[in-house]
XYZ file of C-alpha atoms in Angstrom:
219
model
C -180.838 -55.008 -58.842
C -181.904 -51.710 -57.347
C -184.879 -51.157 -59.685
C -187.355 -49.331 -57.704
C -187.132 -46.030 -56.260
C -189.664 -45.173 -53.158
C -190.115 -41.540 -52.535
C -190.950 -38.985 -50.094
C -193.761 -36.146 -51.500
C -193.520 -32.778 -49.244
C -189.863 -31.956 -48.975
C -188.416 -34.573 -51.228
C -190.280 -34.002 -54.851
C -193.075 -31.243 -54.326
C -192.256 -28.109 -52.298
C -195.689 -27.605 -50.060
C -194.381 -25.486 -47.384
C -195.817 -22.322 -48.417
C -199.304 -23.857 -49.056
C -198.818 -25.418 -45.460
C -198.070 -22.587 -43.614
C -200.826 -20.618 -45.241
C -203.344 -23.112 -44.367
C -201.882 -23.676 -40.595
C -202.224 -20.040 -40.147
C -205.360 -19.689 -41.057
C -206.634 -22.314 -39.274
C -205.082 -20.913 -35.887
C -206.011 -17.409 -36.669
C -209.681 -18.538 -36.962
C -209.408 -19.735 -33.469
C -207.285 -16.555 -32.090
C -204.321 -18.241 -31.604
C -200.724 -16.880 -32.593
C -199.449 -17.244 -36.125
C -196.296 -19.422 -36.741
C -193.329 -18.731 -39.133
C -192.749 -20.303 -42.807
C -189.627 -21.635 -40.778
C -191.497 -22.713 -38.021
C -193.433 -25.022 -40.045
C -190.849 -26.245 -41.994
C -189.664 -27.694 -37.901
C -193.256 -29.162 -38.124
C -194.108 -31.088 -41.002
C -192.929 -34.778 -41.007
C -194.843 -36.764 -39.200
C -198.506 -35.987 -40.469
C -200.786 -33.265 -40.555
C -202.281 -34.463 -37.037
C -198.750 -33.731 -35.421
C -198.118 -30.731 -37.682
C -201.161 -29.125 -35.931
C -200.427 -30.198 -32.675
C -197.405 -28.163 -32.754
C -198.278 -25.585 -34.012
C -201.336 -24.970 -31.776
C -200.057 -22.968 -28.172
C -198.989 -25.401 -25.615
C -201.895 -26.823 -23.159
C -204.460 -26.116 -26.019
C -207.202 -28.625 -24.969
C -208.493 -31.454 -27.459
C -211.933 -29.616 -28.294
C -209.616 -26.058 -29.252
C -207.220 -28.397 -30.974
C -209.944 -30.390 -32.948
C -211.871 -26.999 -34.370
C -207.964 -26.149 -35.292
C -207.647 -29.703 -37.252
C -210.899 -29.013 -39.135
C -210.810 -25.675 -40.118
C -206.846 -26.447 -41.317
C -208.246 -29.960 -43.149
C -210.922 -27.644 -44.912
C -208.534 -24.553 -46.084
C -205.504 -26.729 -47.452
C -208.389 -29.086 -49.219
C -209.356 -25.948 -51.337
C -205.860 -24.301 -51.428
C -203.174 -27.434 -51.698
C -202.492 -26.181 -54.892
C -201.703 -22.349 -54.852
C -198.449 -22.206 -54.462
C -197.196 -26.351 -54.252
C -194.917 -27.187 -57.809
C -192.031 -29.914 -58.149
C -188.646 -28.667 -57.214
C -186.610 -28.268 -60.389
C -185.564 -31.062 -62.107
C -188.037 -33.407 -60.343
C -190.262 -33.954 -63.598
C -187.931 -34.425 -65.689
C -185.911 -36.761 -63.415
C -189.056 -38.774 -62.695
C -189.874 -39.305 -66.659
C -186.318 -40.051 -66.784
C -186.294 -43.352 -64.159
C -189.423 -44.913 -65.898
C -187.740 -43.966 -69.487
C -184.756 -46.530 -67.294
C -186.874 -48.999 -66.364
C -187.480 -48.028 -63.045
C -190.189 -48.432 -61.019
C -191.869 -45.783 -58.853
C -193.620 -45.453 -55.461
C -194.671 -42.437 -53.331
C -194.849 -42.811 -49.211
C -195.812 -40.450 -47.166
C -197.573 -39.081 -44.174
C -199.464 -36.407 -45.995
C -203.370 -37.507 -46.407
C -204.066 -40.105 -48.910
C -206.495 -37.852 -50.655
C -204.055 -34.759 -50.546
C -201.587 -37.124 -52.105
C -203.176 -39.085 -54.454
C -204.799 -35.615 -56.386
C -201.664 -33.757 -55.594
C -199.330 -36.004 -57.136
C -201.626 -37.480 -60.126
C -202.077 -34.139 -61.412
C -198.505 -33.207 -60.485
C -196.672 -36.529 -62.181
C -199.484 -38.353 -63.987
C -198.035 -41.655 -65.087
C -194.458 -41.008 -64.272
C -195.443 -42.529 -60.717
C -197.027 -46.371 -60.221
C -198.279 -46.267 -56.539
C -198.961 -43.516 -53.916
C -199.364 -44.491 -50.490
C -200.610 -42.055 -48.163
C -201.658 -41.471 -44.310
C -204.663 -43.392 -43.668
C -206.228 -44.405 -40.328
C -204.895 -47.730 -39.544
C -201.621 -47.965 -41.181
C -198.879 -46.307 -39.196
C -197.585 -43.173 -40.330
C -193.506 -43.277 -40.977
C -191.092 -44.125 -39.266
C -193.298 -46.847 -39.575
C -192.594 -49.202 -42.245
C -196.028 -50.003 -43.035
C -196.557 -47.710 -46.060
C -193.489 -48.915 -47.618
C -194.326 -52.506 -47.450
C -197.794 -51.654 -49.182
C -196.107 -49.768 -51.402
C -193.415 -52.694 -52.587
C -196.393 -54.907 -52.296
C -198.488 -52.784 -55.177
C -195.212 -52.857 -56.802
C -194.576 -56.511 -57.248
C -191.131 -56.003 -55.602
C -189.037 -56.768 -52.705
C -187.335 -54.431 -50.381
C -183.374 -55.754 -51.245
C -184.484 -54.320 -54.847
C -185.370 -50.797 -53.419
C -183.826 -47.753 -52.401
C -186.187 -44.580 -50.341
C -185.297 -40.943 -51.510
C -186.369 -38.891 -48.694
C -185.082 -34.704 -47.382
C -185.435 -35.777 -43.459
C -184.706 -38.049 -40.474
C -188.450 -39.420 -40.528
C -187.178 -40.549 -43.910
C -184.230 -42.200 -42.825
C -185.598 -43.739 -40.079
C -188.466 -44.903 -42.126
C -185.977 -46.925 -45.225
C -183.649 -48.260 -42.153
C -187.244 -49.526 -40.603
C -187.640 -51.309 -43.668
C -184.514 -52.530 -44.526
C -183.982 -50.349 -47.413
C -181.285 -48.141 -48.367
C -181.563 -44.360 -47.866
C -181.209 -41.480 -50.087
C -180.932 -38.052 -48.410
C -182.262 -35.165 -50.739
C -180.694 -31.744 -49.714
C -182.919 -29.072 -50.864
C -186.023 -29.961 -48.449
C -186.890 -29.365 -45.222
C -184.052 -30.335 -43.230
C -180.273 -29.624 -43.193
C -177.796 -32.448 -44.237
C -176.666 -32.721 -40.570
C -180.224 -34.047 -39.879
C -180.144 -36.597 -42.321
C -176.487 -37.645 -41.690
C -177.344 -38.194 -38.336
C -180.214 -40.168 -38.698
C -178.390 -42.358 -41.203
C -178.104 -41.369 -44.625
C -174.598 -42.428 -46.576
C -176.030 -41.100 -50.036
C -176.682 -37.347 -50.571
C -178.101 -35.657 -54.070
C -177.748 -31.487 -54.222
C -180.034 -31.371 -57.025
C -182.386 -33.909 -59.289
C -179.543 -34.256 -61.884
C -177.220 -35.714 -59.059
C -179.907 -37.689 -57.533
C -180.326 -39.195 -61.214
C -176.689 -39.721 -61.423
C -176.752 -41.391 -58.053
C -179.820 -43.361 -58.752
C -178.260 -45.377 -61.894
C -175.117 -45.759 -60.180
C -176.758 -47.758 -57.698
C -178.936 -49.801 -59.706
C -176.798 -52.618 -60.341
C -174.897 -52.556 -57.506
């Protein structure tokens, strides 16, 4: 029985992007270096905020330049993660919905465990069991790691699971761990992304990724 749904956070049920690029920007404008696009970012974010950064700072930046760029970023998006960041539509409601179905919940992702952990208590209170974050010594997806802690906190197994996810990190990441992926279509990739990394399942809005969802419980 498919009973527990894992999910991706920036992208998948919270849209972040603006809040990102704001706080990339200022970060590299406080070290004079050229500003990068909302779209630019949205190429970015994935892998952790670490990589995010080291994108988006010039090419050849040195690791002192890049380092003061980290910080200052780390600092602004502590104190402004929540300006502009809400759930995509639906995503509440679908959420209260699962655990109403006797689902059970999980967050992974690459995003900072402390970003994460206020972000999404405040965002989906008790609607979610366990949030897993980036930490320093678990491997950041495509890594399975933080799925296996995750199904661990859970009391579950990964043939019981299915990951909901809006990129190829996110496919790679459910294939690393055996589960079955869930490509979301209103994040921060384009369905040819996801396809091609994988993904069979596709959900256009939180209604059909509900639909989908209990279709695949018992199967």
């Amino acid at each position: 029985m498919k009973n527990t749904v894992i999910f991706d956070l920036d992208g998948t049920l919270l849209d972040t992007l603006d809040d990102l690029t704001d706080s990339v920007n200022y970060a590299l404008d406080k070290s004079g270096m050229p500003l990068r696009t909302k779209d630019e970012i949205r190429r970015f974010v994935g892998n952790g905020v670490r990589v995010l950064i080291k994108r988006a700072v010039p090419e050849g930046t040195d690791d002192s330049a890049y380092e003061v760029c980290f910080k200052d970023f780390r600092e602004y998006y502590v104190a402004h993660m929540e300006d502009k960041t809400a759930p995509y539509d639906g995503v509440c409601e679908l959420l209260r919905d699962l655990k109403n179905e006797g689902f059970k919940t999980a967050i992974v992702t690459n995003k900072a465990d402390f970003a994460a952990q206020d972000l999404c208590r405040r965002m989906f209170g008790k609607n979610i069991d366990a949030i897993v974050g980036s930490v320093d010594g678990r491997p950041n997806k495509p890594a399975p790691d933080g799925v296996f802690y995750a199904l661990e906190l859970l009391d579950e197994s990964a043939e019981n699971a299915l990951f909901v996810g809006d990129s190829d990190v996110d496919i790679q990441t459910a294939q690393n761990a055996s589960i079955e992926p869930i490509g979301v279509l209103w994040g921060f990739r384009d369905k040819e992304i996801i396809e091609k990394a994988g993904a069979k399942h596709f959900a256009s809005t939180a209604k059909e990724l509900k639909t989908l969802l209990l279709s695949l419980k018992n199967v």
